[in-house]
Structure formats: C-alpha cells, structure tokens
Short mmCIF file of C-alpha atoms and ligand atoms in Angstrom, two decimals:
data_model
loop_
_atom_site.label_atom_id
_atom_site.label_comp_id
_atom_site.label_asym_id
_atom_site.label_seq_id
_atom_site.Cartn_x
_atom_site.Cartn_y
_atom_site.Cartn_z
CA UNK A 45 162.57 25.02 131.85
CA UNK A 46 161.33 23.30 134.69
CA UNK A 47 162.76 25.72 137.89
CA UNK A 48 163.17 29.38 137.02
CA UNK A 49 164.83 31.19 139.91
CA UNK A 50 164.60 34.80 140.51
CA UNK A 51 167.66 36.67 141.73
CA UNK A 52 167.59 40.01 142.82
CA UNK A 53 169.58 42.33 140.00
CA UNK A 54 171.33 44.27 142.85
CA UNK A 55 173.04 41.53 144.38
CA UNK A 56 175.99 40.32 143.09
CA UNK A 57 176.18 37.67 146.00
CA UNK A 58 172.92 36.52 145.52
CA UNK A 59 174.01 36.46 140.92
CA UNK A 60 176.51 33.92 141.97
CA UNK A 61 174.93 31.64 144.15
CA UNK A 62 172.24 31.30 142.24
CA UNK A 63 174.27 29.81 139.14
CA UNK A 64 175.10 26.75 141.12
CA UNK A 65 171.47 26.37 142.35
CA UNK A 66 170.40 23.93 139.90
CA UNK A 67 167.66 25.97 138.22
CA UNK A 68 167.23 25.42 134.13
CA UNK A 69 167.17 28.80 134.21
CA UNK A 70 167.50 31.97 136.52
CA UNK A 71 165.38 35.91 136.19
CA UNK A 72 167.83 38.29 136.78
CA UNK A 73 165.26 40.84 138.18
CA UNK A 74 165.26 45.02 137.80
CA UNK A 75 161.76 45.12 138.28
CA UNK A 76 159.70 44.51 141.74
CA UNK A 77 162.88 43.30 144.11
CA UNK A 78 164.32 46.60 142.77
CA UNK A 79 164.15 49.99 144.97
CA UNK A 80 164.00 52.67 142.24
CA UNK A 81 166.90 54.17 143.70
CA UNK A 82 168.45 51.55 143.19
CA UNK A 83 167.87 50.43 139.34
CA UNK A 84 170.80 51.89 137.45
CA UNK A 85 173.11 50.00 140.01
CA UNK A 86 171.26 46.55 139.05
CA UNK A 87 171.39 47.10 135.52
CA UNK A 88 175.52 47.50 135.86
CA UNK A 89 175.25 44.34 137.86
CA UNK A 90 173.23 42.51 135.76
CA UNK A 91 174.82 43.28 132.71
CA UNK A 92 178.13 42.51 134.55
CA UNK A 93 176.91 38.77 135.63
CA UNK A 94 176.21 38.42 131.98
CA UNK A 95 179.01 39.46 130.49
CA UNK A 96 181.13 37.12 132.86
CA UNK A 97 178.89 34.11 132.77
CA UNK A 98 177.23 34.25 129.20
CA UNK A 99 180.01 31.87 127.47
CA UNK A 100 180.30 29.37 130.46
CA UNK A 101 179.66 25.75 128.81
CA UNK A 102 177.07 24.48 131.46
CA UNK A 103 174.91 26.98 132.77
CA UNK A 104 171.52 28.23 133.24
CA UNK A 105 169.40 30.21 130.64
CA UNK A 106 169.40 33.50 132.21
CA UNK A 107 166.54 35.55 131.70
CA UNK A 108 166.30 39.08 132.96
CA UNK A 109 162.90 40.85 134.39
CA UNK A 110 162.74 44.43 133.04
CA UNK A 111 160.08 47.14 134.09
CA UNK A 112 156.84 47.45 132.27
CA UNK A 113 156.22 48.86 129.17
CA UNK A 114 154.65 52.03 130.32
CA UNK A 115 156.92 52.41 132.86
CA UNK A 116 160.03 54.92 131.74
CA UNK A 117 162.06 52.70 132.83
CA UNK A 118 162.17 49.63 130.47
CA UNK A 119 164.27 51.55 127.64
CA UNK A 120 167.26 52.25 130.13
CA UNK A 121 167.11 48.37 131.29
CA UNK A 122 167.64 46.99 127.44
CA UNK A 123 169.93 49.42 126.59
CA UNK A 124 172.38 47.94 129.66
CA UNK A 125 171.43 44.30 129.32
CA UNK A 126 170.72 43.34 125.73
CA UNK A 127 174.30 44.03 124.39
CA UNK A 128 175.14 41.26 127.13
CA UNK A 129 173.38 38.99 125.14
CA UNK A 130 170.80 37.50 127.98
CA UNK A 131 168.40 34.40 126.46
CA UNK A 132 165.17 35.93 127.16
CA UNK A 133 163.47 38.87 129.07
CA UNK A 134 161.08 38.52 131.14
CA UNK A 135 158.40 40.86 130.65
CA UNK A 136 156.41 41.57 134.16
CA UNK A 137 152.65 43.64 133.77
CA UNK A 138 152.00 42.17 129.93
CA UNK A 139 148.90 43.22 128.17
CA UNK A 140 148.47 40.82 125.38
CA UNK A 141 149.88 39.87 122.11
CA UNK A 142 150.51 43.84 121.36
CA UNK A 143 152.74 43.67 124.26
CA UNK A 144 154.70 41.21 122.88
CA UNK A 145 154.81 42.52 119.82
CA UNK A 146 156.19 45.71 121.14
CA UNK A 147 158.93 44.56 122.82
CA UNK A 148 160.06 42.44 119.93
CA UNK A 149 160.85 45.53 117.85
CA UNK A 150 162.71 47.31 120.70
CA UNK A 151 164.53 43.85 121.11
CA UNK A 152 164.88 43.56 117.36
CA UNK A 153 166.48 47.25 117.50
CA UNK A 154 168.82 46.20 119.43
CA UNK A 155 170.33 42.96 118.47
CA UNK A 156 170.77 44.66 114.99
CA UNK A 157 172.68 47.41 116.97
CA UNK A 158 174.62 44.69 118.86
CA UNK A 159 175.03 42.01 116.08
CA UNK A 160 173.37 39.98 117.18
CA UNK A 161 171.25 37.32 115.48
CA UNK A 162 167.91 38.68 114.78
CA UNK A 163 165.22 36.78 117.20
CA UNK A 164 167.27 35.31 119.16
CA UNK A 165 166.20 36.86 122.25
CA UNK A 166 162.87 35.08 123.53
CA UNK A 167 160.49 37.22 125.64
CA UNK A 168 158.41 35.50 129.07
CA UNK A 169 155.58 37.63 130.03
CA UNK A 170 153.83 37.55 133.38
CA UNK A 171 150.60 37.78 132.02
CA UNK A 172 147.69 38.03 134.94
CA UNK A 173 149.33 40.99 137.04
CA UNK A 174 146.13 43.56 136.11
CA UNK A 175 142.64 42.86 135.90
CA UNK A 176 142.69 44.38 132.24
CA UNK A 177 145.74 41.90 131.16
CA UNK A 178 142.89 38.55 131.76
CA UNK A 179 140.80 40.01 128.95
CA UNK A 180 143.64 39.30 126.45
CA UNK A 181 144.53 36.37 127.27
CA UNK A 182 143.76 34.71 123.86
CA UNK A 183 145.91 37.11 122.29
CA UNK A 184 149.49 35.70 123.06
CA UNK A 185 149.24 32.97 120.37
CA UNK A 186 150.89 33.85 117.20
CA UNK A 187 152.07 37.20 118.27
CA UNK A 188 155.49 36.18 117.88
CA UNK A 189 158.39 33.54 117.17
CA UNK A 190 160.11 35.22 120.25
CA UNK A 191 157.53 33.96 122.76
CA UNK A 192 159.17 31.07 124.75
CA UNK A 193 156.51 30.67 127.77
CA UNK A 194 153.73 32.22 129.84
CA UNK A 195 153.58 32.83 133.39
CA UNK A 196 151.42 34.19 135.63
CA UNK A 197 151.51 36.68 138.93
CA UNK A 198 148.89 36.15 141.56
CA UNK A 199 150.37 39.20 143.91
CA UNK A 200 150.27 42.35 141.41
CA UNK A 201 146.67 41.22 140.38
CA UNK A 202 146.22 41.58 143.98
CA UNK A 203 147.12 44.57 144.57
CA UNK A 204 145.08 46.15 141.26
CA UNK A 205 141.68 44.29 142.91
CA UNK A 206 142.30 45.60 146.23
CA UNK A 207 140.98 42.25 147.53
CA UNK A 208 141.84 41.72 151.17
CA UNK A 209 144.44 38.03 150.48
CA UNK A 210 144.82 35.95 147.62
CA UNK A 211 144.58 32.85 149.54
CA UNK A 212 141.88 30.88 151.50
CA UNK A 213 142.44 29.69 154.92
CA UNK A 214 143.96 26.40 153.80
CA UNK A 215 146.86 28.08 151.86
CA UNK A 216 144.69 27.43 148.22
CA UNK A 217 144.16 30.33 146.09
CA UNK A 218 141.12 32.47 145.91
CA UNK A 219 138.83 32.14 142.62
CA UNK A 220 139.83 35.06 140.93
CA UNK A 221 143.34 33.76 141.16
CA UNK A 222 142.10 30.49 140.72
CA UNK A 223 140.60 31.63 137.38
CA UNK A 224 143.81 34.09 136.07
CA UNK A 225 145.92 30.73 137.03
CA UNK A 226 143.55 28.94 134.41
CA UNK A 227 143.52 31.47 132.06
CA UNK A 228 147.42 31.43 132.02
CA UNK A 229 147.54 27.71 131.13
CA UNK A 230 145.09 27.82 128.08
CA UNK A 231 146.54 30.74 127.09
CA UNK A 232 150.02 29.06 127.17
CA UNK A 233 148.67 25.88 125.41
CA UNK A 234 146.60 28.06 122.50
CA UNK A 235 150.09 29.65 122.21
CA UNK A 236 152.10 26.55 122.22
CA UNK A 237 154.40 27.68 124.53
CA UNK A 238 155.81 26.66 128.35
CA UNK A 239 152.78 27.07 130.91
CA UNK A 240 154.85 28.21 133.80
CA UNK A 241 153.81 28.44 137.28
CA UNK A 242 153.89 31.54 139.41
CA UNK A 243 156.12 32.07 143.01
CA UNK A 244 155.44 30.55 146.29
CA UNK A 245 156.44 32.84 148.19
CA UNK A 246 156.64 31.03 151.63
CA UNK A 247 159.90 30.09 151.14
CA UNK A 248 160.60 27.73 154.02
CA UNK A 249 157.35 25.41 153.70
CA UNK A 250 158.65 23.13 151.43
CA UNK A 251 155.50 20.79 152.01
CA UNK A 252 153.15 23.79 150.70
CA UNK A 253 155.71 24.14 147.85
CA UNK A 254 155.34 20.58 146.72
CA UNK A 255 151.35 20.50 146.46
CA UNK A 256 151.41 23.55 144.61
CA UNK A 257 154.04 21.85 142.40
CA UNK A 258 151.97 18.64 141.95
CA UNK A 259 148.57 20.60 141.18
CA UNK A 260 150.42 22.41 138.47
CA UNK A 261 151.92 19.24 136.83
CA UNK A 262 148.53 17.68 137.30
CA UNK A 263 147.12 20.49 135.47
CA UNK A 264 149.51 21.04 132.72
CA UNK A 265 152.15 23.26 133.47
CA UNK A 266 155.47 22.28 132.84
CA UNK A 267 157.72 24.97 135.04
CA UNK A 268 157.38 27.21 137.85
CA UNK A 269 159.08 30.22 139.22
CA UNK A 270 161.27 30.54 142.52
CA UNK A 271 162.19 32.83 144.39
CA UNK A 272 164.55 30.95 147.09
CA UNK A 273 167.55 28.28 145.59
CA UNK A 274 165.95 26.00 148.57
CA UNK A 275 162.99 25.66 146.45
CA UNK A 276 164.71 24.18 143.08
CA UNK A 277 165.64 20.69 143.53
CA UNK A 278 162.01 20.26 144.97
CA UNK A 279 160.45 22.01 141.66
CA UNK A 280 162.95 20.42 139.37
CA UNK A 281 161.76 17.03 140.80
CA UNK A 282 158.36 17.67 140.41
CA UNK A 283 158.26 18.41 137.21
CA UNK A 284 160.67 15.77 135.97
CA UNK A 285 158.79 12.59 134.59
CA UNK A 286 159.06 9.60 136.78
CA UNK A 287 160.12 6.38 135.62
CA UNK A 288 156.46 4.86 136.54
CA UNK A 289 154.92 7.50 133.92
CA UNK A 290 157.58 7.07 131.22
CA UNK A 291 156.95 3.28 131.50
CA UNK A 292 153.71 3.90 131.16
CA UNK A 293 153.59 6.41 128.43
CA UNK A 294 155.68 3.83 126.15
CA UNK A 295 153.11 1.53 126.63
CA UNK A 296 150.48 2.89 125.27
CA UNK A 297 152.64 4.43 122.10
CA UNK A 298 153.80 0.44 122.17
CA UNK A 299 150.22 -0.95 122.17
CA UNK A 300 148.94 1.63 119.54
CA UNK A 301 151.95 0.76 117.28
CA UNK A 302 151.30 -3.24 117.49
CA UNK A 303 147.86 -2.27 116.53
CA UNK A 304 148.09 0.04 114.17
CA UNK A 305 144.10 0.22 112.83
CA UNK A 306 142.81 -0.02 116.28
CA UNK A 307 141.14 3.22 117.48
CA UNK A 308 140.43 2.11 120.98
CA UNK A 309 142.38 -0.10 123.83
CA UNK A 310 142.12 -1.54 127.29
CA UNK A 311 145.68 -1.22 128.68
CA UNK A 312 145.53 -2.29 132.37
CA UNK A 313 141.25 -2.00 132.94
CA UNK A 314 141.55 1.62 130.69
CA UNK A 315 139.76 2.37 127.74
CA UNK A 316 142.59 4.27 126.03
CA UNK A 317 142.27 6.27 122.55
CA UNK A 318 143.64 9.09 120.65
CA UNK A 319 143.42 11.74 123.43
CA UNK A 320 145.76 9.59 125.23
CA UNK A 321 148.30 8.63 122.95
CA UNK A 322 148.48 12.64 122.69
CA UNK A 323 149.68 12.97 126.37
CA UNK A 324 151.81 9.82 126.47
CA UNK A 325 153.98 11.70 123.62
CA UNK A 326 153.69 14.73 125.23
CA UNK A 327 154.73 13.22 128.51
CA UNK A 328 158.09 11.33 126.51
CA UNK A 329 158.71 14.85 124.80
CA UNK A 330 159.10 16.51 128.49
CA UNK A 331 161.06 13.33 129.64
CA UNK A 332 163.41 14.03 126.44
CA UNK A 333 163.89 17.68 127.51
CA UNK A 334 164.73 16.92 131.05
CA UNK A 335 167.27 13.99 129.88
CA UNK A 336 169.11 16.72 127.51
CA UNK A 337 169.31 19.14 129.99
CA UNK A 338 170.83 16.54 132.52
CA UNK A 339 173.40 15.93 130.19
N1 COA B 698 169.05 33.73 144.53
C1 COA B 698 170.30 33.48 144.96
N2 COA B 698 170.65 33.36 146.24
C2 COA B 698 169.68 33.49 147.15
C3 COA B 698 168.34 33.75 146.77
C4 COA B 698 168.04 33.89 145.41
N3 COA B 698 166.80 34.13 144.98
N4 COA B 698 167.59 33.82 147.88
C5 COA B 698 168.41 33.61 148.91
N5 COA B 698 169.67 33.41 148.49
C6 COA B 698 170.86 33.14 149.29
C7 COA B 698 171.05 34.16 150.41
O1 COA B 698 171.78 35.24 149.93
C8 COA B 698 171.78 33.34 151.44
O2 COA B 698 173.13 33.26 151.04
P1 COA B 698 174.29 33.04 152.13
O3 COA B 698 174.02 31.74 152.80
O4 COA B 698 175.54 33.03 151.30
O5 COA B 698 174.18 34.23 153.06
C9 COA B 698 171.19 31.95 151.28
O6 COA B 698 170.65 31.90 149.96
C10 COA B 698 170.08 31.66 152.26
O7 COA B 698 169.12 32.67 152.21
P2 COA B 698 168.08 32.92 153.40
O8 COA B 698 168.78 33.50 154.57
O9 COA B 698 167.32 31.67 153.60
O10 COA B 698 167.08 33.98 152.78
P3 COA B 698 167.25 35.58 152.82
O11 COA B 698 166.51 36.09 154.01
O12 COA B 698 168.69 35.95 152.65
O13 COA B 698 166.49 35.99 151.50
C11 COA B 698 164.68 36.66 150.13
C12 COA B 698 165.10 35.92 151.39
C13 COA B 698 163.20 36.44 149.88
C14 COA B 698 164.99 38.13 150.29
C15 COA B 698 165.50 36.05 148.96
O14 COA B 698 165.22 34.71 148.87
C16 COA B 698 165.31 36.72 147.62
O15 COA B 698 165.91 37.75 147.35
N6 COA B 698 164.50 36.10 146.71
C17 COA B 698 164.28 36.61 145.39
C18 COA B 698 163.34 37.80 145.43
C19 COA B 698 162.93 38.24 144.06
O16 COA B 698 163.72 38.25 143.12
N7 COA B 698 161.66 38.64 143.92
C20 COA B 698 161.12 39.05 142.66
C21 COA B 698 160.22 38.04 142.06
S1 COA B 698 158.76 37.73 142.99
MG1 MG B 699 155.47 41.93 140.69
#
C-alpha cells in the first residue's frame, strides 16, 4: 500500500470517484470528515459502496475509519460495515497494543457472526493522535496477526497539546511532531508492519506534497495517506522503486553472491556489508509488491 486515499463515508459521489483514483487502497471514513448528525447515514453508505464494489476483480483494498474506542460510537459502525466484508479498519485515536487487541475480539465477534474467515480483517491504527498514545508506542509489535500497518496523525495530537501550529515557517513539522512522526516509524519497523505516512493536507501544492513524500521514503516509510485523488499518482510514484535503485540493489545481492565468504565490498567507491545487502532486499521486496499490484 503505497497511496491510501481517504473518502468521506457520506458521499457517495466522492465513494465512486475515488475507486478509479489509482490508490492501492482507499479509507472509507465515519470518523473526523463525519458530522455526528450525520454518521448513521455514512455507515448505510459505506456499507452500500462495499457491498457493490467488494467482488470487483481489480480494485482497491478498502479500508474503513471507524470512531474511537471510547467513543459510543465504534460498536454501531462495525455492526453496519463488517458484514460487508471491508479488508481492514482503520482505527483513528489508538492507544497501544491493548487497543489493538480490543478491536480484534469485537472484529473476531463479528466475522464469526458473518462467516466470515476468522482474521481476515486487518486493523491500521493512527497511532500519535494523543500525547498519552506516544508512550506506547513499543507496544504495537506482537499484539496481533491482524495488524497490517501504522500510521500516524500530526493534527489530533495538535489539538490535545494545544500548541499554537504544527508546522514551522518553511512548511516542516514542529519537533514534537517531528518526534511522534519518528516514533511511528520504529514503532512500525519493531512491529514489522507498513510505516505509513500521515495527510498533507494542502491539497493543491503538489511541490510540498512531493518533499514530504521523498523525506518519508528516505526515512523508511513505505505509504502515505491522502486526502485529495490529485495527490495519488504523485504518492504512488514516490514510493515506487526506480529503475536506478533496483539496478542498483541487484548489484550488490549480485556482488555478494559471486563472493559468497566476503564480508565486505567496494561497489562503485562504497564500502558495502551486511547492513546493506539488508536494504537492497528490502528495496527488491517493495519493487516486487509494486510490480504485483501493477498487474
Ligand atoms: N475522494 C474522492 N473524490 C474526491 C476526494 C476524495 N478524497 N476529494 C475530492 N474529490 C472529488 C470532488 O468531489 C470533485 O469531484 P467532481 O469533479 O466530480 O466535482 C473532484 O474530486 C475535485 O475536488 P476539488 O474541487 O478539488 O476538492 P473539493 O473542494 O471538492 O474537496 C476536500 C476538498 C478536502 C473536502 C476533499 O478533498 C475531501 O473530502 N477529502 C477527504 C477528507 C477526509 O476524508 N478527511 C479525513 C481524513 S484527514
Ligand atoms: Mg482526526
């Protein structure tokens, strides 16, 4: 999942364009972009768009963003969508590993009610939105088989500081959301799951939109949200291996393999070792992922 688009659960227009955006998968939301007024109306749409689009051969995942736990609200949003069959939920305001761990039995609840195949469902959590949530960070890994990524939210945690912006001057983020961005990816890694980037939410700078994409891949993370379809091909691009990486990344496996007791190599004026051969597979592995999706 390299693009993750959200669409607004209300919107039926907005459900269909979004399936041709070219996203790997899209966040059917009933959470934030939802006026409580109108959340039972979503959750009819939502479970309608998924019931209509679920079977399609070639089509997004579709993932859908339910309230918080503590909510009240998050038992009325399974209820409608999980008999729908969606691949994931997204779970926005996460807490940790017991988080997880707590929606896996409600979703475990009801897939038996549904027939469905236990586990299937995989859970996404947003996992910086509260100050609280950054002391559990380490917590995610091994709390269940169900746990497909990690993302983070750099708005919410905002709004629980009480912090004036998130951003400096020159559009870069702040060090507290600087540091919950870091946290995110470790915690991802530790987890072995998809480090996913969080929204930009200027959604007609595509120039700001591409740094931020590059900094993440630099970094590590393999995905990152949307919130606008005009920001997908530009995500899906940068997070798709380029030819000059791949070349290089079979190199190295290549060299390694011709030499199979040495520990160390120059390839091209760089010492290169273990560490390295590491990320070269790593980098193939996403290359492999991007190829079967394209097909
Ligand atoms: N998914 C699907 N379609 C979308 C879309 C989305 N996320 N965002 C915009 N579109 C559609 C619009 O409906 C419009 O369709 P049209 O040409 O058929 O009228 C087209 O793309 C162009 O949209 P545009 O006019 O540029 O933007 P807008 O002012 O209509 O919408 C937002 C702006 C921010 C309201 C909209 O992008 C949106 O709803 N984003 C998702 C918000 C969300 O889910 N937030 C929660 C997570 S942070
Ligand atoms: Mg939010």
């Amino acid at each position: 999942m390299r693009s993750l688009l959200f669409v607004p659960g209300d919107s039926p227009k907005k459900l269909d364009k979004a399936m041709s955006a070219g996203a790997d998968a899209l966040i059917l939301d009933l959470e934030d972009s939802i006026a409580p007024s109108a959340k039972e109306g979503a959750r009819r749409a939502v479970r309608a768009h998924l019931q209509a689009t679920v079977k399609a051969r070639k089509r997004p995942l579709i993932y859908v963003r339910v309230n918080p736990l503590d909510s009240g609200l998050i038992e009325a949003d399974l209820d409608a969508v999980i008999p729908a069959r969606p691949d994931g939920i997204m779970l926005p305001k996460a807490r940790g590993g017991q988080d997880i761990m707590h929606l896996s039995s409600k979703l475990a609840v009801r897939e038996a009610e549904s027939d469905l195949p236990d586990g299937e469902i995989a859970i996404l959590p947003i996992a910086t939105e509260s100050a609280a949530a950054l002391f559990t960070m380490g917590s995610y890994a091994g709390s269940s088989r169900r746990l497909s990524g990690l993302s983070w939210g750099a708005e919410d945690l905002s709004a629980d500081l009480g912090g004036l912006t998130n951003r400096l001057d020159d559009g870069t983020y702040a060090d507290p959301y600087r540091l919950a961005r870091s946290l995110a990816l470790f915690a991802a890694t530790a987890a072995e799951v998809l480090p996913i980037d969080t929204v930009y939410t200027n959604f007609r700078d595509a120039q700001g939109l591409l740094a931020e994409c590059k900094a993440a891949r630099r970094d590590g993370f393999l995905g990152k949200l949307a919130i606008h379809p005009n920001q997908v091909e530009i995500i899906n691009a940068a997070f798709t291996p380029t030819r000059e990486q791949i070349v290089r990344a079979k190199a190295i496996i290549d060299a390694f393999a011709a030499n199979p007791d040495a520990g160390v190599l120059g390839i091209g004026g760089e010492m290169i070792d273990r560490p390295h051969i590491k990320r070269a597979e790593r980098l193939l592995a996403t290359a492999k992922a991007a190829r079967a999706r394209a097909t």
